[in-house]
Amino acid sequence: MKYFLRKIGFFLLTLWAVVTLNFLIPRLQPGDPAELMVQKLAGKNAQLNLAQVRAMRAMLGTPHGSLWSQYWEYLGHLAHGDFGLSYTYFPYKVTDVIGQGLWWTLVLVACTQILSFVVGVILGAYAAWRRNSRFDSIVTLGSTFVGTLQPFWIALLLLYVFAYSLGWFPTSGGYSSSTPGWNLAFIDEAVSHAFLPAVALMIVTPIGWILGMRNTMIMNLGEDYIRLAKAKGLPDRTVALRYAARNALLPSVTGFALALGGLLGGAILVETAFDYPGLGRLMGEAVANKDYPLLQTLMLLTTTGVLIANLIADLLYGVLDPRARRAER
Amino acid sequence: MTTSGFTPPGAPDQAKNIEVDPEGTAKEASAERPEAWYSVIWSSKKARVGVITVGIFILIAVFAPLIAPHDPTDSSFAPLMGPSGTNWLGTTTNGQDVASQLIFGTRVSLIVGLFGGLLATGIALIIGMISGYAEGTWLDDVLTFVTNVALVIPVLPLIITLVAYSSTRGVTLIIFVIAITSWAGAARAKRAQIITLRNRDFVTAAKFSGEGTLRIVFREIMPNMTSLVAASFVGAATGAIGAEAGLAVLGLGDNNQVSWGTMLYQSNAQGAIAQGLFIWVFAPGLLLAILITAMCFVNFGVDLLSNPHLRED
Amino acid sequence: MPLLDMQNLSVRYEPKRSQPLTAVQDVSFSIRDGEFVGLIGESGSGKTTLGMALLRLLERPGRISDGKILFNGTDITHLAQDELRPTRWRDVSTVFQSSMNSLNPVTRVEAQFRDVIEYHTKLRGEAVTRRVRELFEMVIIDPKFVNAYPHELSGGMKQRVNLAMALAIEPRFVLLDEPTTGLDVVVQHEILENVRRLQREQGFAVLFISHDIGTVLSLSDRMLVMYAGRIVEEQRADSILRDPVHPYSKGLLGSYGDPRAETVQITYVPGRPPDLSQRPVGCNFAPRCPERIDRCVTDDPPLFRIGSARAACHVAALQRLGGHGAEEVGEPTRTFAGPQFVKTSEESKAALRGEVLLSVENVSKVFERRRGLKVHRVQAVQDVSFELRRGEVAALVGQSGSGKSTLASMITGVDTPTAGRIVFHGDGGAQEVAAFRGRHLRDYRSHVQMVFQDPYSSLNPAKTLGYVLSRPLANYHGIKGKAARERVLELLETVALNPPERYINRFAYELSGGQRQRVVIARALAVQPELIVADEPVSSLDVSIRAEILELLNKLVHDSNVGILYITHDLLSARMLSDEVIVLNHGRVVESGPSLEVIRNPKDAYTRRLLEAIPSPDTRSAPTK
Amino acid sequence: AKDTSSGGGSGGGGMIPQLNLPAEVDASVGSLVNYNPYSAKPATQTWLYEPLMMQNSLDCKVAPWLATSYSWESADKLVFTIRKGVKFADGSAFSAKDVAFTFNLAKKYPAMDLAGVWNDTFGAHATSVTAQGDKVVFQFSGPAAPKFPWIIGQKILSAKHYGNVGDPTKYIDKKPNGTGPFKVGSFNGRQLVLVRRSDYWQASKVKVSKLVLEGQPDATQALLQLRTGKLDFYSGEIPNPRKAFVASNPKINHVWYAPNGVTALAPNLKKAPFNDVKFREAMAYAINKQDATLKATYNMMHVASQSGLVMPLRESMLPTPYTAENTVLPFDLTKAGQLLDEAGYKKGAGGLRTNKDGSPLTIKFAVQAGWIDYEAMADSITASFKKLGLNVKEIKSPPDSVDLQKKTGNFDMMVNFVGSGCDYANGLGATLASDQFPTKSEVKGNVERFSDPAVNQAVKTLQSSTDPAAVKTQVGVLAKAMMTQYPVMPILYAPARGIYRTDKAVGWPTEKDPYANPQDAILLIMTHLRPAK
Ligand SMILES: Nc1ncnc2c1ncn2[C@@H]1O[C@H](COP(=O)(O)OP(=O)(O)OP(=O)(O)O)[C@@H](O)[C@H]1O
Ligand SMILES: Nc1ncnc2c1ncn2[C@@H]1O[C@H](COP(=O)(O)OP(=O)(O)OP(=O)(O)O)[C@@H](O)[C@H]1O
Ligand SMILES: [Mg+2]
Ligand SMILES: [Mg+2]
Ligand code: NI
């Protein structure tokens, strides 16, 4: 029980720190969202309409009071689930805006991440088991190289080849003319729009899992319990899966939870490149527009997401690894 | 936190792998000396390829002014030229020489890799070492907490936020930003490592020899962590190079310097694909991948140091 | 037909990046059904390698380079793993050397039994569980542990679980590779009794590997002695005790003495085995052999059949079989003519008259471990009192967990007692240890030093011996530069690392375990302490090195009039070194007094159990219990 | 050097079934649609709600729209005559009351006052806006001529619809009710389909039955869509459009980049050596404008006249002896060098020029990173300045921080935009008048911090002048100041881009027929489009 309590205590403390950081980071920086928005609207080759800037400032409402009182107000609002109004989509609520992007990202990113984790772990485990085989070298060398490609660059390449040159896939967006919902036309569009971004994300993400799994597995293969399992005359499959892979999986599981944090980061570039209507693109937009409320909430969302994923992974770790349940830390 | 990354916490347990020596001669002794780190790294074919490739890149970076046919920022050529004798790989839309930009771009990547890696490793080392050595005290709790927060905050958005809001974007800033957003994982690994080392008898023995805490941490314990430090340096450097390119692609790079990332950004912004300037778009990405791959290969060699299980590959 | 027939087996390790070596060379022997065979040899002699070859579990870079292994008449030397699989465990099972780590940490014990039982037999479901419980009872573990995870078992239980697992499907042959290393004497004793009993009951054949001749002798029918990858002697266990043929066997036997004797006298084999990648010509044992003749240096002796024994020794062959040059070698001896270590009761009597250096007064220590809201208390030390004099060695004896190390850390100021006091009678008068902090603690440590159990981990692998030894000099005596170097050389000489210039710039990994332990002692000496606390300083070392270190410590007490607190779980070594014995059980002193007295007339039952557990060739003759 | 092939051609009498345009806002909003023209990001600014009048920023002609005419009865009183017979999309009638309602709403909710009617942003604030029959009367507290272009641009709301929604900027308008030519057909979160209103007040002029607004493509995507006909018109940036777009199908693909203002090099006149007019004159001759336009706009734009006015469109405003030709200063490094030598900026060690007192002269050139055309111009200028012996160092930083430098005045020189609107007080005037220095919180026009009493007077007069002849005199003063005092050095004209296809619709504005600014008058263009044959 202690183990779980500790985890939860840590979770709450970190959550508080993250919330505070999310509050501070945007606020400590200079910049005027109103001016920026008017400028964007007009384009750079236009004179700033001062009246419009003033109106915009009045509209967005500038923060007032000391930082301290703002902080309490912010915490109070958070406690009520009030995240404010987005500047970019004013007067829509930040939560509405995020609600729109969330599904797209969840579907795209979650699918690719889970898929690549599974694929990566399987490939890595198999490569370790067949260590030094041709399969192993192809997988390690190949995945190292592919893993170093920048997702953004892959996106460009894919766009060029499959969207522009071959025209097999659309170049941007999440769907086009169909009505979102459970209808065939929409699903068809959504899938074909998601295909290239998914591939761009899929190409690079499994690599970490492959190499990580391979390394831990190789290390585990040297353990005595593997030798004993072999001495017991158990079939290879049992030894590989139940003894080696089962043990090697543990660090990967926590690694996976932590990686969920980097996820939105990777998605920013890819979603932007494909103009995909997910949270990554929203995040990019929020930064570009100095949309503090949106940015703040997105960061809060992702950090809490990671924290929760982490907590789950930790608890899961406790289930998967009986040793952790007893250990103090 | 019990979660752990992929870095195996096990120490390179050199002492125990070593055969006991006969009363013996120096010659016999040398046969049993653990291999020097460089020969271990060099012994891996992948690492060899990596070291040579990185070496070539370093040479290119150092001698860029001699190798490059032109000044990378010289925009006096006709724009949009195909490859030719003067412009080996053609020119950009601004009339700059693509080949020279690629050659000079190596510099930024390597500098960012080197210093970003050093800085991140340095921060990780100090925080990880102190927190590990002080395990169980409030100091450790505080540092662990900071590390965990840093680990949880999504890196790229944070970098974007930091860079977007700072007024100048020199390479120094980029290095700094990359370093302070990427030290946490390594710090955690080092903490785990030092905890295993801290309980070794030789640390207690050093106390009995009258050594002070700092000396114990940095003179007694740290020399035993070289392989981990080396591995985390290569890892951090690799990450930094990628991050610099990522930032540049988002338009958050240092635009006063030519780097592969800024080339990618510029070429994309100028619609290079649409204009058929493929070399300009795709070459920087490819070089970036080759450099990072080479560094990963070096890291395979470094892994052998910390994980002898891998040595018989 | 023998069950196992090993014919001229050689195993080579061919690592990519270091010298190839032949770890097992030309080994032949056989084992019959139901026979209990012991295999001994010091660390690195190739015992485990031989076992792995036998199990066909050698992994890269090792391979069988020559010879054959016949099991039950079938040549299994080159059978494919798939072909071997059905016979594994059913015919040959094993308990590994590191059986502490050979249970899968993430699955319950029962499941690990289940997979092997279900794979090899027709038992399923409940029947398997019943079988597992039965096995647990057989090795005397509470069957409630079948559902435990490995980490929930103690070391001894894990070993027993492994043993149970090895016997799960009633194999014909069991390979036991040092199944009890690292265990407490008492537990070790218990397990081995168990093994022997089961073997008698079930009649399987055993190859029992150990580096400890005492342990093996008391169990085996027949002994194989291995040295540098070869079998150097093979003989029936009872006859080898009476009449060892090979000088190496004599040396190993000589490291045991009778603790009850007025004067204990043990011998040890000096030096270390050869580097297997660069074997010397001639007999591999020749450089360490006191009986060596010229022929040994040039000719490699084959395994001569000498009576019922076989031995690879020119001298023995000449002595017992005669032949050219037999006149030079004299009569066969029973003992090893090497260096000796002697302890008489006279010495102890003198030592007990010294002035008191340290007094421990009613000391208790309670550890508190918080678990959530509950506080878990461990009473590690309870109301312990004793005194230690200058020039005296006091032995603190007790099984694992009895609180020995806890006492040591309170005495050295690492920890403070929860009750009672420890007083140090130094130059500054009587001072309470617990009161020392910071600079005073450092000061105190210039009087009290520690020698650690494990010489491998107590020397920093990244530092030269010169550095290691110069640090205390600089810190406590302000000796630096050239003077420090001089002093370091002197120290190295004191601990017999000669010539010192050759050692000063070496790293710890370039030394043998015994040499390292000497460096550790030298480091303690550098401070010129008045009290040395030695926490199990020899328990991790090979038998032949043990005596060497004990000898050094003994010399130290005599030469520099320091007091030594010698911590051990082994009464034999306590007897050899100490003047006074303090027996600790569950943190309490159950018995104390002059060593000879305590050992000859143990008053406490616990002391008697410790005595019985001493693995010694002689316990075989003495009636158990 | 502009594209002269016409987008014209005679159109038939039929209809254009559909045109595809890029969305006006980012697509990721999904169902978060808002048609409120006063929200931060209305789904469309153009097609639903209409302005009072439309001024062609190129020739400054004012086209009647919801107002049929206007007049300045005095410098502080503006009267519009409102069109009759206009109907809102719901069929209700539009009247002067709606106009007055819209402007009075902005009084109550200053966040909506984009024209600055009720404050002193451009001239004096209004005291009242009232509907009087079919007239709407603006009464100001003083001269307010510069407010005119902003006032006519305000989108007029229906009083019935917006009368009771509270703060209009916080109101989410999902059922738009405007006077515009289109109404919402459907919106699926990404694609906005607008259908023609047959009851539109000038329905006969609108030949497009359906508009599809989808996606905000970046340059590359836009190009692809334009080439394949998935997009019919685009006014965003496309690098090298002639090669990338027109050349792929010159019959159908066309571009017209109209001059939309002036991009100029702005030195900081508060600092030496830029406070020396001689030095500035030398700078003006040392800019290789031709090279700059090649690198920055692929020669799409003309090099700019030093007068600060867009030539030849505004040649008529120039005082004698200036003409469209002679106000474009040639690139002449020799002359520039002589000017510097004479003024005392001699070459010192290493061939670098020094200050008059011999101290080293270094110029930090602040460049907006990421604005690729600005960067290209800066590169070109730096190169030729270096040839002149000036030690120029480019410092590229994010546009935000360049804006910050504008506000603080902490810079040496930068590239800056100079307005060329039809109200000269607000365009060139704002660049030259000394009350237009940027402040800590606002970027105003006079970034270089030029100050001349005569110019100030002229701008002041312009603000209250509604008479064309008087305007010309005052503009002459400004142009002359530009020609003789070189407060900023124009480089090239900034583009208003029109990139379009003529396979479905013809009648787009061209250089020959510049009836509308292609970038901001798409509503006007719509009334000129006819189906292609
Ligand atoms: N994987 C390996 N690669 C190279 N040499 C090895 C390897 N494993 C063992 N050796 C060498 O083979 C020799 C015999 O080792 P082995 O483990 O069989 O000894 P042992 O008698 O079991 O020793 P211990 O009592 O310490 O268990 C040693 O010299 C050892 O260094
Ligand atoms: N730091 C600690 N916290 C809690 N309990 C402890 C601690 N150190 C020792 N103990 C407990 O105190 C008891 C005595 O331990 P100690 O290490 O003194 O035994 P020992 O006699 O040295 O055993 P060994 O022979 O295995 O070294 C054990 O039950 C141990 O679990
Ligand atoms: Mg062994
Ligand atoms: Mg102990
Ligand atoms: Ni934890």
Short mmCIF file of N, CA and C and ligand atoms in Angstrom, two decimals, chain A residues 3 6-7 314 328-329, chain B residues 1-3, ligand 5:
data_model
loop_
_atom_site.label_atom_id
_atom_site.label_comp_id
_atom_site.label_asym_id
_atom_site.label_seq_id
_atom_site.Cartn_x
_atom_site.Cartn_y
_atom_site.Cartn_z
N TYR A 3 3.65 1.64 -1.30
CA TYR A 3 4.15 1.87 -2.63
C TYR A 3 3.19 2.75 -3.42
N ARG A 6 2.88 6.36 -2.01
CA ARG A 6 4.04 7.15 -2.39
C ARG A 6 3.91 7.67 -3.81
N LYS A 7 3.51 6.74 -4.68
CA LYS A 7 3.32 7.10 -6.09
C LYS A 7 2.32 8.24 -6.22
N ASP A 314 3.80 3.11 -13.45
CA ASP A 314 4.40 2.75 -12.17
C ASP A 314 3.58 1.69 -11.46
N GLU A 328 11.28 -0.29 -1.57
CA GLU A 328 10.94 1.03 -1.07
C GLU A 328 10.87 2.04 -2.20
N ARG A 329 11.83 1.98 -3.09
CA ARG A 329 11.84 2.88 -4.23
C ARG A 329 12.37 2.18 -5.46
N MET B 1 10.07 7.40 -7.46
CA MET B 1 9.93 6.82 -8.79
C MET B 1 10.76 5.55 -8.92
N THR B 2 10.15 4.56 -9.43
CA THR B 2 10.93 3.37 -9.68
C THR B 2 11.13 3.16 -11.17
N THR B 3 10.47 4.00 -11.92
CA THR B 3 10.58 3.83 -13.36
C THR B 3 12.02 4.05 -13.77
NI NI E 5 9.31 5.81 -7.57
#
